Coordinates of C-alpha atoms in Angstrom, one line a residue:
X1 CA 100.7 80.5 85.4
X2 CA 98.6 77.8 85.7
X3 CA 96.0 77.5 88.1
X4 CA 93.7 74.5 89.6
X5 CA 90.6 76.4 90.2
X6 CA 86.8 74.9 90.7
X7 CA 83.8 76.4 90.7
X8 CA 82.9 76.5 94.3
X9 CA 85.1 74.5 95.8
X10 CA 85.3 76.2 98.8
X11 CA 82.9 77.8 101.4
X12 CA 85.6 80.8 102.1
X13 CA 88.7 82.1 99.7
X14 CA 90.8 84.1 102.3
X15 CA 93.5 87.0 100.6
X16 CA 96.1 87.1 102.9
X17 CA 97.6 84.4 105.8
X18 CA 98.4 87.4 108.5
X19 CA 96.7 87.1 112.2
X20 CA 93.2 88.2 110.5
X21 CA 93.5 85.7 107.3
X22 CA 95.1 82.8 109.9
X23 CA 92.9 83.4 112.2
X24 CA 89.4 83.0 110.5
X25 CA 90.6 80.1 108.1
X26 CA 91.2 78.7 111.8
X27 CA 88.1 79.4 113.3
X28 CA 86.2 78.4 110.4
X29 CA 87.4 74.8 109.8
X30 CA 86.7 74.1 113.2
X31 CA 83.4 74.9 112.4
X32 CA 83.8 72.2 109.1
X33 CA 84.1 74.7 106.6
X34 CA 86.5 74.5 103.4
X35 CA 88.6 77.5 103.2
X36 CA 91.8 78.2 100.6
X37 CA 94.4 80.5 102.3
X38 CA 96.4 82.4 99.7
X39 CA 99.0 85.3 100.0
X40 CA 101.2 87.2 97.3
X41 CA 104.0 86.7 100.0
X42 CA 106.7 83.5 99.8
X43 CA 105.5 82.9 103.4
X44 CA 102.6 82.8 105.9
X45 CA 102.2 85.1 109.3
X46 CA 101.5 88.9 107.0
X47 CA 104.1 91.1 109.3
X48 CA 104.7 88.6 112.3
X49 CA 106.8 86.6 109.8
X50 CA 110.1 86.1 112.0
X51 CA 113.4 83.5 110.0
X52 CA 115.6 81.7 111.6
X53 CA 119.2 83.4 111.5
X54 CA 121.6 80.4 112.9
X55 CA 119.4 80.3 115.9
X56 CA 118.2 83.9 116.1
X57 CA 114.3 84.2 115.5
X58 CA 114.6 87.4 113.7
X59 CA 111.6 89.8 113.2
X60 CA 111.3 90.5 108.9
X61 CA 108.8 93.4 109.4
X62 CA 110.3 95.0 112.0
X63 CA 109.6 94.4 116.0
X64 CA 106.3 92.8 117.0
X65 CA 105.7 92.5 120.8
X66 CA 102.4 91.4 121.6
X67 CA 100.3 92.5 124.4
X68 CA 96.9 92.9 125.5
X69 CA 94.5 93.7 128.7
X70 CA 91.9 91.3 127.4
X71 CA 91.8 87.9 129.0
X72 CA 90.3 86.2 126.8
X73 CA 92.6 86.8 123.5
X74 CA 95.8 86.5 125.8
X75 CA 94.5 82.6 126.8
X76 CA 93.5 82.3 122.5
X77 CA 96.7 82.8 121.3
X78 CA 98.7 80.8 124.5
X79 CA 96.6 77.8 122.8
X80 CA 98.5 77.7 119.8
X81 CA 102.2 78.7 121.0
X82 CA 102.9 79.5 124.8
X83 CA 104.4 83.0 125.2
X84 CA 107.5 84.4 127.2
X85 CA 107.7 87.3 129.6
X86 CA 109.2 89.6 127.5
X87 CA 108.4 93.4 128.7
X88 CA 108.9 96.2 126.4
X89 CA 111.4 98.6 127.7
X90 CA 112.8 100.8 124.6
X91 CA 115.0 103.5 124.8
X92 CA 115.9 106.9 122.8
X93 CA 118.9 107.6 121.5
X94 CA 119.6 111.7 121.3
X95 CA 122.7 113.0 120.6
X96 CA 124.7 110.4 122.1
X97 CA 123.2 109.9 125.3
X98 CA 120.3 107.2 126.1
X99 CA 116.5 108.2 127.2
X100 CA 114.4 105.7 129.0
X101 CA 110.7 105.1 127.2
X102 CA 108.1 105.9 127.8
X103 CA 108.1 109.5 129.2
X104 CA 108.0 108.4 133.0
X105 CA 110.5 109.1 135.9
X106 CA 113.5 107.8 134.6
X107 CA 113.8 110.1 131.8
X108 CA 112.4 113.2 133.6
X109 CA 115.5 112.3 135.9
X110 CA 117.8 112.0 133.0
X111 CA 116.6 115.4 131.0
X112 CA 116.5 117.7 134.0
X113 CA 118.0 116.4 136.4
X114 CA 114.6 115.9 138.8
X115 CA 113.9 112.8 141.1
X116 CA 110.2 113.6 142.0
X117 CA 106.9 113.3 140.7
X118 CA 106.0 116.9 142.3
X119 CA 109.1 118.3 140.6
X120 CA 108.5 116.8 136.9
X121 CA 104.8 117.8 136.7
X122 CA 106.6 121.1 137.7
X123 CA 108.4 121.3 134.9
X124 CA 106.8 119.7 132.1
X125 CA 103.6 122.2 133.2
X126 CA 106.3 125.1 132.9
X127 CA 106.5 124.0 129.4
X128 CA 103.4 123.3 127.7
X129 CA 102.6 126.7 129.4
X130 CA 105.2 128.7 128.0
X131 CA 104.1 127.0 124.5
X132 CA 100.8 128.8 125.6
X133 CA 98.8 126.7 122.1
X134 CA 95.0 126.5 123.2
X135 CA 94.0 125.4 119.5
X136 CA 96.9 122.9 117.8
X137 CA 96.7 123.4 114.1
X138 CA 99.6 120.9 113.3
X139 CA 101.3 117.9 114.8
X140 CA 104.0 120.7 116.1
X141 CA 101.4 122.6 118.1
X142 CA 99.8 119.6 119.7
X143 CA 103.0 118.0 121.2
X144 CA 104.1 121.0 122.6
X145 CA 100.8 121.5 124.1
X146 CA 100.6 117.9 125.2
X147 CA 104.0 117.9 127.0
X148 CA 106.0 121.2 126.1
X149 CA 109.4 122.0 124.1
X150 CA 112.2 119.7 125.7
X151 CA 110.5 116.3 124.8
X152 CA 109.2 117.0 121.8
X153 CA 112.3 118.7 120.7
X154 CA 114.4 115.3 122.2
X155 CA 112.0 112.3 120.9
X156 CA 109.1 113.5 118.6
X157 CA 109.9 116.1 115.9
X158 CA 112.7 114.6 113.8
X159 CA 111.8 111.1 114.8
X160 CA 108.3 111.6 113.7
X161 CA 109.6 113.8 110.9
X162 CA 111.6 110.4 109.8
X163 CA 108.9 108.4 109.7
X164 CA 106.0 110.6 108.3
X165 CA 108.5 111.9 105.1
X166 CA 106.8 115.2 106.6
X167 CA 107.6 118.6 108.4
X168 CA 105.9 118.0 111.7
X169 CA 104.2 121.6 111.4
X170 CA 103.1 120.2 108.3
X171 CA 101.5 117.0 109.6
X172 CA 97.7 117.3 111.3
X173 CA 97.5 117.3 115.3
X174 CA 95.2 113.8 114.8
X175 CA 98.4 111.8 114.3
X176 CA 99.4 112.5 118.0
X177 CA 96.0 112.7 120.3
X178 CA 98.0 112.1 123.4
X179 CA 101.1 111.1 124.8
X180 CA 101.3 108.8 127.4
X181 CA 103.2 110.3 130.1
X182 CA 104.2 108.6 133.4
X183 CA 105.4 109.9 136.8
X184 CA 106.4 106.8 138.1
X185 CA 109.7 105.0 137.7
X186 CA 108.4 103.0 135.4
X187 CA 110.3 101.8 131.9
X188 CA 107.7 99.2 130.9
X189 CA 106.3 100.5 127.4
X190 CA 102.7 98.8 127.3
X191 CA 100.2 99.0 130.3
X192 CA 98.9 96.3 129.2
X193 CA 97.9 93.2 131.6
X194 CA 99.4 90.3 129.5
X195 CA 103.0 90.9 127.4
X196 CA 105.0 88.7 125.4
X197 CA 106.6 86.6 122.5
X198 CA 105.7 83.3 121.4
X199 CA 108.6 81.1 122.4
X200 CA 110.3 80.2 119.1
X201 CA 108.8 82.9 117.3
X202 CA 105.3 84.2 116.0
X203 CA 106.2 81.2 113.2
X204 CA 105.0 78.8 115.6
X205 CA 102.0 80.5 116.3
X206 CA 100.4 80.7 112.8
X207 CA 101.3 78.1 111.9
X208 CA 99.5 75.6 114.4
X209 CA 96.4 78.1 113.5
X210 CA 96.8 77.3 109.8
X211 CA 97.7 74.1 110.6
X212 CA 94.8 71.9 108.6
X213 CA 94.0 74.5 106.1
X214 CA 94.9 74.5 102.5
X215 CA 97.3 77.6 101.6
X216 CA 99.1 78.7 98.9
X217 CA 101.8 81.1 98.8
X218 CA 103.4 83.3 95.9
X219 CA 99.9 83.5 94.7
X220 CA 98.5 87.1 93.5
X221 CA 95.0 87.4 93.7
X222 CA 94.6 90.3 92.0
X223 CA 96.0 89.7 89.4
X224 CA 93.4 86.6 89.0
X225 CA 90.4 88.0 90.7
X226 CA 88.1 86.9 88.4
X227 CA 89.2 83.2 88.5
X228 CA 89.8 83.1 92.2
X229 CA 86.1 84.7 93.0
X230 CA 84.5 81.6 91.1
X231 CA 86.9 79.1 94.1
X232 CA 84.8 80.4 97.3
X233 CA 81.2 81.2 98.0
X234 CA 83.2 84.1 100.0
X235 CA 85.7 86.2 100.1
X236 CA 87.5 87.3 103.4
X237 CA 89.9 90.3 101.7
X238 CA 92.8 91.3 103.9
X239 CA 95.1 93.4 101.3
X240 CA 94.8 97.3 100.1
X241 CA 91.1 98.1 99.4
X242 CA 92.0 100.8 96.9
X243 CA 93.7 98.0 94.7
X244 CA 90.7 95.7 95.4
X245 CA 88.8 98.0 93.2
X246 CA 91.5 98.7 90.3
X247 CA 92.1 102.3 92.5
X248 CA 89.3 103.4 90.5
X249 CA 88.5 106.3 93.1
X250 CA 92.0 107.1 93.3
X251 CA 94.9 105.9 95.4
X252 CA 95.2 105.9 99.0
X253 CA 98.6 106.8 100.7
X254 CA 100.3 104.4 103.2
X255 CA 104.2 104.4 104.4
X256 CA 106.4 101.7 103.8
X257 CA 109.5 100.8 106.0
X258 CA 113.2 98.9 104.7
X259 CA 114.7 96.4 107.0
X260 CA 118.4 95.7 107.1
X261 CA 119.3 92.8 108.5
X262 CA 122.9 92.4 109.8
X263 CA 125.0 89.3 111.6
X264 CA 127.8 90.4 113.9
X265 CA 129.9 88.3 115.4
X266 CA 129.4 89.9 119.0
X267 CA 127.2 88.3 121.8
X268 CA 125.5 91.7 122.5
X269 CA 125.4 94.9 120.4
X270 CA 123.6 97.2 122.4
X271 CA 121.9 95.7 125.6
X272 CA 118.3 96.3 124.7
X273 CA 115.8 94.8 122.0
X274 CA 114.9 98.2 120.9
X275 CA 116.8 101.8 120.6
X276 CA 115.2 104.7 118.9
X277 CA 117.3 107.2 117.2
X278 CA 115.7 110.4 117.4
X279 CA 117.7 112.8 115.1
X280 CA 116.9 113.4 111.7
X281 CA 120.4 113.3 110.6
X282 CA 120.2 109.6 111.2
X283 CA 118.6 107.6 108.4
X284 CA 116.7 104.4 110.3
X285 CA 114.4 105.5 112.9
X286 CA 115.1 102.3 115.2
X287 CA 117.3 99.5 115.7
X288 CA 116.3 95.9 116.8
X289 CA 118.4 93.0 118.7
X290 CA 116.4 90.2 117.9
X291 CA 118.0 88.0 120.2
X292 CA 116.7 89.9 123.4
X293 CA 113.0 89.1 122.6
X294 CA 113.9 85.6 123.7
X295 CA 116.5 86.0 126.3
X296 CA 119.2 84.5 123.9
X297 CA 122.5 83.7 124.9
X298 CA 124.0 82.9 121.2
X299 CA 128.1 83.8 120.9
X300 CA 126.8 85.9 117.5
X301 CA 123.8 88.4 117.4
X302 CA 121.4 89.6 114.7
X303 CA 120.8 93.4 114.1
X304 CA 118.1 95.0 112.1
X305 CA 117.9 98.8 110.8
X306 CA 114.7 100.1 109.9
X307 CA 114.0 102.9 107.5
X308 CA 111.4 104.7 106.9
X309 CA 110.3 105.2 103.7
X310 CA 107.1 106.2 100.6
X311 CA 105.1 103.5 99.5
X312 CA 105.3 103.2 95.8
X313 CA 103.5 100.6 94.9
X314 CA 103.4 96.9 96.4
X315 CA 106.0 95.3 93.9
X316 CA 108.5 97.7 95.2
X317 CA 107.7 98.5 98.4
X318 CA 105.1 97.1 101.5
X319 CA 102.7 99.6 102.7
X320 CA 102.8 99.6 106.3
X321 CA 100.8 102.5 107.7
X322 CA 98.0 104.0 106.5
X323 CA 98.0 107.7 106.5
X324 CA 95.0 108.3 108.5
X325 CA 94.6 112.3 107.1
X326 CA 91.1 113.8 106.3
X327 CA 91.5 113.2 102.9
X328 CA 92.4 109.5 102.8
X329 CA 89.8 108.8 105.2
X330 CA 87.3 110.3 103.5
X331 CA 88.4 107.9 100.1
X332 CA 88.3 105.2 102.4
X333 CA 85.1 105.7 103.6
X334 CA 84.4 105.5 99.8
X335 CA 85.8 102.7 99.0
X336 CA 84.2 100.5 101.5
X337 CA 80.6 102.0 100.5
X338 CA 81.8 99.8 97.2
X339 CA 82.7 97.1 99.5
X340 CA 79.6 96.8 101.3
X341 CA 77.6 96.2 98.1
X342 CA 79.2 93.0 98.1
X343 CA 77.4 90.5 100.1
X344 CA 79.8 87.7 99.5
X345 CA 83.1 89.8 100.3
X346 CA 84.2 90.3 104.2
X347 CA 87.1 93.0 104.7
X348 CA 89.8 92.5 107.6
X349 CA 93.1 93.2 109.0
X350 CA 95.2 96.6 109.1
X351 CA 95.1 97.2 105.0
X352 CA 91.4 96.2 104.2
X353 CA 90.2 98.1 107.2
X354 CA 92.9 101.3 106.1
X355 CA 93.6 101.5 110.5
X356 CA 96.4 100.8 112.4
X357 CA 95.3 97.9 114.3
X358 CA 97.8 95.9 117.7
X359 CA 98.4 92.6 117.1
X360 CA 95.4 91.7 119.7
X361 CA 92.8 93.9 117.9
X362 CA 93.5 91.7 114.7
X363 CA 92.5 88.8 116.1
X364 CA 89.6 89.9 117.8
X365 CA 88.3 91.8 115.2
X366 CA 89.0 88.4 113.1
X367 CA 86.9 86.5 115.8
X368 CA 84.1 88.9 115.9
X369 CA 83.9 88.5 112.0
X370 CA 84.0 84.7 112.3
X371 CA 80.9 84.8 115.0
X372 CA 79.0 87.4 112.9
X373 CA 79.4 85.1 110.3
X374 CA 78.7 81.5 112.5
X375 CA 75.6 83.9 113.3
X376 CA 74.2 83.8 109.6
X377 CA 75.6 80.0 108.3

């Protein structure tokens, strides 16, 4: 591989064109600074990367709604793409019959039967008191003493047993600290002020942000790091920050997700952008309709199947979530003590900072990096 590389050449060498990556390159040339955007990927946009399937803008990394209650991010990101008025309104799938999500009204109505608020609270209090747990030792324990046996049992222990690879008496109570539960007849998922989808896809969006900057895909940078350090008087690192450092501490564990993508030749599979499936005998946690993101009205549709799965390593599989347990945190915490001994690196995005971060808390945790950093230039 050969690579055009000189010493300096830019003020900023960013790892990674997701929001975070897109976002500062962005920010930073308006300010007239020379950045190089580069990204192991064939493509820019990290996890918002949506392709066109014969007119379908379909989501590759699974479904990415974005929403937010801050003003000031929602009018940022209308600047580069405008967004539609998509809300999100999943539903569960349990043994044939359809829940509405979130926990609110609809699907206290449709589990017992119950049409008011008085009458729910009744019964999901009946619950969490029979479960009588004071002190949840497990992700088990704290659901049922969060909202009692019938909706865990329903939507959260072999859905969350799908996706964690993990008996959920097994997991620790921190993965669930509450669950949102509504007695209004209310389906909308986010409570969020501002909700939407770029029209045309998150494509659009990125890239009008990396617009003027330099990027270059299929491009490993740590496999080069050495060179690729001597391009930039900084580094602004958006990838795995155990393989920053060789995983010289040790590994830190993620999970990783498989998409199937699927063209049927029907205007409408099921009705709704997003269905859960909440049995553990089923394989894929969720599937997507890509087409009702944007209102479509295409004679064909676009499915997608989504599987959870371990993260190997990041030629076979993408990591996805970090695995926020005591003892990964605590590497973490390690790890970035190495990182902060670096004056010339800057760490961002979901993998560098090992947290599961909304779209919205990427970019403002990108712009509050790009004004600590205006603050020192």
């Amino acid at each position: 591989m050969q690579l055009s590389i000189k010493n300096k050449e830019y003020n900023y060498l960013i790892v990674g064109a997701g929001l975070f990556g897109s976002v500062f390159a962005h920010e930073m040339y308006k300010r007239n600074k020379k950045c190089l955007v580069i990204d192991r990927r064939n493509h820019i946009g990290g996890n918002t990367y949506c392709h066109d399937w014969e007119g379908i803008n379909v989501h590759a990394y699974g479904a990415h709604i974005f929403h937010t209650n801050n003003e000031k991010i929602w009018k940022y990101v209308n600047s580069f793409a405008p967004f539609n008025s998509f809300i999100n309104s999943p539903l569960a799938m349990y043994k044939g019959r359809l829940y509405n999500l979130p926990f609110n009204m609809n699907t206290f109505q449709q589990l017992w039967g119950v049409t008011t608020p008085m009458a729910a609270k009744a019964e999901v209090e009946k619950q969490i008191n029979e479960a009588s747990i004071k002190y949840p030792h497990n992700l088990e324990e704290q659901a049922l003493s969060l909202v009692g046996n019938d909706i865990y049992q329903y939507f959260i222990k072999e859905y969350t047993e799908k996706q964690w690879g993990k008996r959920a008496n097994e997991l620790p109570p921190e993965i669930i600290k509450r669950i949102p539960i509504r007695f209004t007849y209310d389906n909308n998922y986010f409570n969020d002020k501002y909700q939407g989808i770029p029209v045309g896809g998150y494509n659009r969006l990125t890239e009008t942000l990396l617009k003027n900057i330099e990027v270059r895909l299929n491009t490993d940078y740590i496999s080069h790091k050495s060179l690729y350090n001597e391009t930039a008087e900084k580094i602004v690192y958006t990838g795995m920050l155990d393989e920053l450092f060789d995983f010289k501490l040790g590994k830190m564990e993620y999970r990783s997700l498989k998409f199937e993508h699927k063209r049927i030749d029907v205007s409408n599979y099921q009705g709704n952008a997003v269905i859960n499936y909440t049995e553990g005998h089923i394989p894929y946690t969720r599937i997507i309709e890509h087409k009702h993101f944007e209102f479509g009205d295409q004679k064909h549709t676009v499915i997608t199947q989504e599987y959870p799965q371990p993260f190997i390593n990041v030629k076979e599989t993408e990591p996805f979530y970090p695995i926020n347990d005591n003892k990964n945190n605590i590497l973490y915490k390690k790890y970035r003590e190495l990182a902060d001994k670096k004056e010339n690196l800057i760490l961002g995005g979901r993998l560098a900072d090992y947290c599961y971060y909304d779209m919205h808390q990427v970019i403002a945790s990108a712009l509050k990096a790009v004004q600590k950093e205006s603050s020192q230039l």
